[in-house]
Amino acid sequence: MSKPLVAVVGRPNVGKSTFFNKVVGRRVSIVEDTPGVTRDRIYAEAEWRGIHFALIDTGGIEPDSEDIILSQMRAQAEIAMDTSDVILFMVDGKDGLTAADREVGEMLYKTGKKIVLAVNKVDKPTLPDDFYDFYELGLGEPIPISSANMLNLGDLLDRIVESFPEGAGVEEEDVVKIAMIGKPNVGKSSLVNKLLGENRVIVSPIAGTTRDSIDTPFEKDGEKYLLIDTAGIRRKSKVNEDIEKFSVIRAVAAIERCDVCLLMIDAQEGVTDQDKRIAGIAHEAGKGLVIVVNKWDLVEKETNTMNDFRKEVASELTFMSYAPTVFISALTGQRVDKVIETARYVAANRAMRVPTGQLNNLIMDATMMKQPPSDKGKRLKIYYVTQVGVNPPLFSFKVNSRPLMHFSYARYLENKIRETFGFEGTSLKFVFREKGEKGDL
């Protein structure tokens, strides 16, 4: 199920990162911080009152401009307008209403999106005299908070989740949603155009429906698909060295909405750090993954060129060795037909269920072949295992001691499950519970 996205917007030093870190670090609502992007504190999965959502911190983006503050505010506002369901606009209660706040407030007002206005650094119960100036923004009732002191954060989170659009997070049945993710200029839009041009089955292009993407529904061989292209960055001249941060945020929005991600890699550049970061987000989100190596027509080839490149990809992306790799040229159309075919195959694997009896027989055989780990004379015992979820596949293990389940042994069991049942293209999630613990999740 896709989660609503909340973008935190505001000028420098109003407390965006403090708010983000309090929600994340103090576990007020956090589920998990996503590996691969923690260096920039951009993204985290969060939960409040049982409602799950994605929180995006736009505070680290600093476009090159003589007017640093206004440039940064415009860039952040643009990201929020493009990617989010709800915009959290944060202002500084000590500074009062500024010209920059007014400008961005006007931009946000014109979007028609749900906007929650938070006045930060209100550290006392009494409101400052100029607090009511913030009503001039026309963005609804301001909520006074103190991120540093955790004051009124619950009220703010209440307002945020109440602002989610009706039906947010509801999946459309029988449609495989495919997101093109990867660095800018790797060929995402070219692949979309080639797929649609060859199939001649466009229903209608829907531009900018909810986030920075072009959503195109189409059919192939009687199956329904939705292609999500995340290529566009509107103000490239203002992004410069921060273009990678923009692309990560845009990838987050697309990943949250899709079933299968096509991670596009430039064959001439190989796997870059940016590719790893974006892949890590998709992996942790439990989405289906297909590695699409584009511009393969431009690579000088020898006998083992493709196999060597495949090994390089596996070496660089060890955490997603389960993902199939397709070598294409979006320009010439070479092997492009394999892309949708592979995505459909991966989507089916992500929704596959394994019979409980077969699963337990496999785990029993696996433990006989390789003895479970032990510590201080106590050995791990696995009493029972069952699959409790799909999309992605989720397995619940009943064990005698959770600490004895070493990471390496869990990986061994995962490999055995994959050898027997496949699950190519999807991550597998494991949860370990001791006897007496309630619930499967």
XYZ file of C-alpha atoms in Angstrom:
441
model
C 0.000 0.000 0.000
C 1.397 3.410 -0.957
C 1.811 5.967 1.813
C 0.897 9.677 1.757
C 3.898 12.009 1.460
C 4.477 15.010 3.713
C 7.087 17.595 2.684
C 8.564 19.870 5.353
C 9.215 23.312 3.832
C 10.617 26.504 5.319
C 13.516 28.928 5.151
C 16.854 28.072 6.815
C 17.030 27.886 10.595
C 13.302 27.792 11.301
C 13.658 24.333 12.865
C 12.726 21.919 10.061
C 15.549 19.517 10.811
C 14.905 19.728 14.549
C 11.280 18.773 13.961
C 12.319 15.971 11.595
C 14.887 14.596 14.054
C 12.515 14.783 17.010
C 9.875 12.813 15.145
C 12.485 10.356 13.939
C 15.021 10.133 16.734
C 12.684 10.242 19.731
C 10.403 7.647 18.144
C 7.337 9.848 18.534
C 6.081 8.237 15.363
C 8.969 6.688 13.479
C 8.838 3.262 11.881
C 12.293 3.151 10.368
C 14.865 5.455 8.867
C 15.822 4.376 5.370
C 19.463 3.305 4.807
C 21.268 5.066 2.028
C 19.832 8.540 2.588
C 20.428 9.147 6.302
C 23.535 11.214 5.499
C 21.268 14.013 4.283
C 18.309 13.332 6.606
C 16.006 13.513 3.610
C 13.488 10.744 4.146
C 11.912 8.628 6.845
C 8.876 6.408 7.181
C 6.651 7.591 9.999
C 3.429 6.673 11.793
C 0.972 8.622 13.883
C -2.309 7.305 15.341
C -1.881 4.139 13.312
C -1.550 6.043 10.023
C 1.674 5.491 8.085
C 3.193 8.195 5.915
C 6.499 9.297 4.401
C 8.204 12.393 5.785
C 10.513 14.384 3.496
C 12.900 17.013 4.869
C 13.791 19.562 2.193
C 16.138 21.494 4.460
C 19.440 20.370 2.979
C 18.932 21.796 -0.511
C 20.953 24.914 -1.242
C 20.729 26.040 -4.877
C 23.444 28.417 -6.043
C 22.027 31.933 -6.029
C 22.990 35.431 -4.940
C 19.763 35.526 -2.942
C 20.349 32.309 -1.017
C 17.258 32.387 1.185
C 14.679 33.118 -1.514
C 16.316 30.700 -3.941
C 16.283 27.914 -1.361
C 12.690 28.630 -0.411
C 11.551 28.553 -4.037
C 13.377 25.268 -4.633
C 11.874 23.680 -1.542
C 8.414 24.929 -2.393
C 8.730 23.487 -5.887
C 9.654 20.075 -4.532
C 6.745 20.198 -2.104
C 4.291 21.199 -4.792
C 5.484 18.425 -7.072
C 5.836 15.508 -4.717
C 3.635 15.743 -1.652
C 0.094 15.058 -0.546
C 0.421 17.479 2.378
C 2.853 20.382 2.767
C 4.074 21.285 6.249
C 5.095 24.947 5.993
C 7.281 25.858 8.961
C 7.979 29.442 10.006
C 9.913 31.019 12.881
C 7.834 32.419 15.743
C 10.790 34.430 17.067
C 11.526 36.140 13.759
C 7.889 36.820 12.982
C 6.439 36.931 9.473
C 9.125 37.685 6.855
C 9.034 38.662 3.188
C 10.370 35.213 2.271
C 7.562 33.560 4.215
C 5.021 35.680 2.348
C 6.453 34.807 -1.067
C 6.523 31.079 -0.495
C 3.170 31.156 1.265
C 1.675 32.701 -1.864
C 3.252 29.987 -4.032
C 1.921 27.243 -1.792
C -1.549 28.776 -1.626
C -1.828 28.619 -5.422
C -1.114 24.870 -5.492
C -4.496 23.993 -4.054
C -2.820 21.299 -1.936
C -3.405 20.642 1.736
C -1.077 22.911 3.720
C -0.407 22.813 7.456
C 1.193 25.962 8.873
C 3.435 25.459 11.921
C 4.924 28.382 13.851
C 8.042 26.971 15.495
C 10.110 28.215 18.443
C 7.046 29.172 20.490
C 8.616 27.896 23.684
C 6.155 29.398 26.179
C 2.405 28.892 26.713
C 1.795 32.567 25.937
C 1.847 33.461 22.237
C 4.150 36.241 20.984
C 2.464 39.524 20.051
C 3.161 39.103 16.338
C 1.891 35.497 16.205
C -1.386 36.524 14.613
C 0.488 38.096 11.670
C 0.827 34.559 10.287
C -2.916 34.498 9.584
C -2.125 36.940 6.756
C -0.660 34.044 4.756
C -4.161 32.721 4.188
C -3.079 29.148 4.912
C -5.464 28.417 7.725
C -4.959 28.443 11.482
C -1.259 28.483 12.474
C -0.227 25.855 15.020
C 2.279 27.107 17.623
C 4.935 24.474 18.360
C 8.368 24.074 19.841
C 10.289 21.328 18.076
C 13.143 21.612 20.568
C 10.843 21.198 23.581
C 8.358 18.798 21.941
C 5.552 21.296 22.579
C 2.302 20.689 20.649
C 3.933 18.203 18.269
C 1.025 15.848 18.835
C -1.461 18.515 17.782
C 0.612 19.218 14.690
C 0.787 15.544 13.719
C -2.976 15.264 14.283
C -3.531 18.090 11.819
C -1.181 16.509 9.288
C -2.833 13.081 9.224
C -6.289 14.668 9.182
C -5.229 16.512 6.021
C -4.434 13.391 4.025
C -6.650 13.096 0.937
C -9.537 10.659 1.079
C -8.480 7.275 -0.203
C -4.751 7.970 0.203
C -2.884 4.700 0.341
C -5.569 2.694 -1.437
C -4.213 0.452 -4.151
C -5.876 0.172 -7.547
C -6.571 -3.450 -8.353
C -5.267 -5.283 -11.413
C -2.915 -2.493 -12.475
C 0.853 -2.969 -12.222
C 2.385 0.402 -11.376
C 5.919 0.707 -12.716
C 8.231 3.554 -11.691
C 11.275 4.600 -13.683
C 13.918 5.537 -11.118
C 17.554 6.495 -11.421
C 19.836 9.457 -11.972
C 18.816 12.289 -14.283
C 19.656 11.797 -17.954
C 19.931 8.026 -17.758
C 17.136 7.515 -20.276
C 13.972 7.139 -18.208
C 11.778 9.259 -20.461
C 13.303 7.725 -23.570
C 12.325 4.272 -22.360
C 8.770 5.402 -21.611
C 8.452 6.909 -25.074
C 9.845 3.809 -26.747
C 7.510 1.515 -24.819
C 4.456 3.578 -25.655
C 5.482 4.230 -29.239
C 5.923 0.549 -30.015
C 2.783 -0.593 -28.239
C 0.519 2.094 -29.694
C -1.905 1.581 -26.826
C -1.785 4.811 -24.863
C -5.022 5.423 -23.030
C -4.228 8.994 -22.041
C -1.149 10.813 -20.743
C -1.865 12.363 -17.347
C 0.718 15.030 -16.606
C 1.506 16.140 -13.072
C -1.460 14.409 -11.471
C -0.244 14.250 -7.904
C 3.516 14.467 -7.885
C 6.419 15.312 -10.129
C 5.792 12.627 -12.679
C 4.031 11.857 -15.879
C 1.633 8.972 -15.321
C 0.709 7.009 -18.417
C -1.783 4.140 -18.254
C -1.549 1.600 -21.076
C -2.249 -2.014 -21.906
C -0.070 -4.750 -23.341
C -1.166 -8.302 -24.077
C -4.393 -7.692 -22.177
C -2.621 -6.541 -18.999
C -2.999 -3.071 -17.493
C -0.001 -0.958 -16.485
C 0.745 2.511 -15.200
C 4.131 3.979 -16.111
C 5.466 6.616 -13.713
C 8.243 8.721 -15.246
C 10.200 10.780 -12.704
C 12.640 12.407 -15.109
C 11.589 16.040 -14.955
C 13.360 18.715 -12.942
C 11.844 22.054 -13.874
C 14.512 24.494 -12.779
C 17.748 22.768 -13.672
C 19.641 26.070 -13.781
C 18.896 26.595 -10.094
C 19.869 23.139 -8.895
C 23.523 22.715 -9.903
C 25.406 20.432 -7.502
C 22.243 19.659 -5.540
C 20.601 17.937 -8.492
C 21.246 14.568 -6.846
C 19.247 15.541 -3.768
C 16.354 16.588 -5.971
C 16.415 13.279 -7.832
C 16.426 11.303 -4.578
C 13.347 13.150 -3.326
C 11.560 12.627 -6.626
C 12.493 8.943 -6.557
C 11.023 8.613 -3.055
C 7.690 9.936 -4.296
C 7.614 7.531 -7.238
C 8.749 4.529 -5.189
C 5.976 5.041 -2.643
C 3.375 4.813 -5.396
C 4.624 1.868 -7.437
C 4.655 -1.925 -7.358
C 7.829 -2.422 -9.384
C 10.810 -0.103 -9.795
C 12.914 -0.062 -12.927
C 16.321 1.097 -11.693
C 17.930 2.519 -14.809
C 21.719 2.524 -14.978
C 23.869 4.188 -17.617
C 25.952 1.448 -19.245
C 28.771 3.897 -19.901
C 28.964 5.075 -16.288
C 28.287 1.836 -14.434
C 26.795 1.750 -10.940
C 27.298 5.074 -9.136
C 26.799 6.080 -5.503
C 23.597 7.817 -6.507
C 22.308 4.581 -8.065
C 23.044 2.791 -4.783
C 21.180 5.352 -2.725
C 18.071 5.231 -4.887
C 18.206 1.425 -5.047
C 18.460 1.291 -1.252
C 15.233 3.264 -0.882
C 13.360 0.909 -3.209
C 14.813 -2.169 -1.480
C 13.860 -0.992 2.012
C 10.380 -0.085 0.777
C 9.920 -3.711 -0.291
C 9.168 -2.863 -3.899
C 9.817 -5.108 -6.851
C 13.108 -4.300 -8.561
C 14.411 -4.717 -12.090
C 17.848 -3.371 -13.011
C 17.694 -1.854 -16.494
C 21.106 -1.157 -18.027
C 20.453 1.445 -20.718
C 22.632 2.702 -23.597
C 24.008 -0.794 -24.091
C 24.385 -0.009 -27.804
C 27.144 2.500 -26.952
C 29.340 -0.014 -25.117
C 32.205 -1.674 -26.976
C 31.681 -5.383 -26.539
C 33.842 -8.470 -26.306
C 32.913 -12.085 -25.645
C 32.063 -11.702 -21.943
C 31.148 -8.018 -21.771
C 27.557 -8.592 -20.628
C 28.494 -11.212 -18.030
C 31.290 -8.998 -16.707
C 28.913 -6.056 -16.377
C 26.344 -8.256 -14.655
C 29.009 -9.281 -12.111
C 29.922 -5.638 -11.544
C 26.289 -4.772 -10.858
C 25.968 -7.696 -8.426
C 29.151 -6.590 -6.651
C 28.004 -2.983 -6.270
C 24.388 -3.795 -5.345
C 24.944 -6.788 -3.068
C 21.848 -6.025 -0.973
C 19.578 -6.598 -3.981
C 21.176 -9.594 -5.642
C 17.643 -10.937 -6.166
C 16.894 -8.325 -8.850
C 17.008 -9.447 -12.512
C 19.073 -7.374 -14.951
C 17.961 -6.392 -18.455
C 20.336 -4.798 -20.988
C 18.617 -2.419 -23.382
C 18.922 0.549 -25.677
C 15.968 2.896 -25.295
C 17.221 4.734 -28.368
C 17.255 1.766 -30.761
C 14.611 -0.330 -29.020
C 17.023 -3.210 -28.384
C 15.447 -5.671 -25.881
C 12.961 -3.018 -24.726
C 10.157 -5.585 -25.003
C 11.835 -7.552 -22.172
C 11.354 -4.682 -19.721
C 7.570 -4.892 -19.304
C 7.681 -8.685 -19.488
C 10.193 -8.777 -16.620
C 8.254 -6.188 -14.582
C 5.065 -8.264 -14.812
C 7.027 -11.374 -13.768
C 8.476 -9.542 -10.748
C 5.047 -8.197 -9.735
C 3.694 -11.764 -9.746
C 6.580 -12.949 -7.562
C 5.986 -10.102 -5.114
C 2.383 -11.306 -4.682
C 3.224 -15.035 -4.475
C 2.236 -17.148 -1.453
C 4.003 -20.303 -0.320
C 1.988 -23.158 1.264
C 2.777 -23.425 4.974
C 3.484 -27.155 4.842
C 6.021 -26.835 2.039
C 7.645 -23.880 3.779
C 8.109 -25.728 7.070
C 9.489 -28.824 5.316
C 12.028 -26.608 3.565
C 13.118 -24.891 6.802
C 13.394 -28.252 8.568
C 15.646 -29.575 5.822
C 17.690 -26.353 5.866
C 18.327 -26.609 9.612
C 19.433 -30.220 9.198
C 21.855 -29.268 6.427
C 23.296 -26.360 8.423
C 22.959 -26.364 12.179
C 21.461 -23.169 13.659
C 23.813 -20.922 15.649
C 24.305 -21.275 19.392
C 25.628 -19.164 22.241
C 26.792 -20.296 25.685
C 25.432 -23.767 25.151
C 22.005 -22.592 23.961
C 21.122 -23.307 20.334
C 18.556 -21.583 18.160
C 15.392 -23.588 17.530
C 12.851 -22.769 14.843
C 9.458 -24.154 15.838
C 7.288 -22.921 13.025
C 7.266 -20.565 10.056
C 4.425 -19.179 7.976
C 3.993 -16.534 5.310
C 1.821 -13.780 6.734
C 1.925 -11.193 3.963
C 2.636 -10.351 0.343
C 3.799 -7.293 -1.595
C 6.469 -7.852 -0.352
C 6.426 -11.455 0.930
C 6.574 -11.471 4.730
C 7.488 -14.543 6.779
C 6.943 -15.001 10.519
C 9.249 -17.381 12.435
C 8.526 -18.773 15.900
C 11.870 -19.324 17.666
C 13.134 -20.087 21.146
C 15.418 -17.040 21.285
C 15.412 -14.078 18.933
C 19.000 -12.951 19.758
C 20.295 -16.348 18.563
C 18.989 -15.671 15.040
C 22.195 -14.273 13.585
C 21.979 -12.144 10.460
C 24.086 -14.616 8.495
C 21.769 -17.512 9.356
C 18.695 -15.497 8.396
C 20.382 -14.795 5.063
C 21.066 -18.537 4.689
C 17.366 -19.300 5.232
C 16.392 -16.582 2.764
C 18.679 -18.104 0.147
C 17.097 -21.529 0.695
C 13.602 -20.091 0.257
C 14.688 -18.370 -2.943
C 16.341 -21.529 -4.291
C 13.098 -23.466 -3.843
C 10.356 -20.942 -4.559
C 12.061 -18.250 -6.630
C 10.827 -14.789 -5.588
C 13.103 -13.207 -8.181
C 12.870 -9.442 -8.214
C 11.439 -8.915 -4.724
C 12.917 -8.529 -1.275
C 11.766 -10.923 1.440
C 10.891 -9.667 4.913
C 11.406 -11.823 8.020
C 10.042 -11.285 11.526
C 11.190 -13.455 14.443
C 9.041 -14.024 17.552
C 9.619 -16.052 20.645
C 7.045 -18.372 22.184
C 4.385 -16.483 24.057
C 4.653 -13.338 21.965
C 1.382 -12.332 20.366
C 0.818 -11.406 16.737
C 2.470 -12.326 13.501
C 3.815 -8.893 12.623
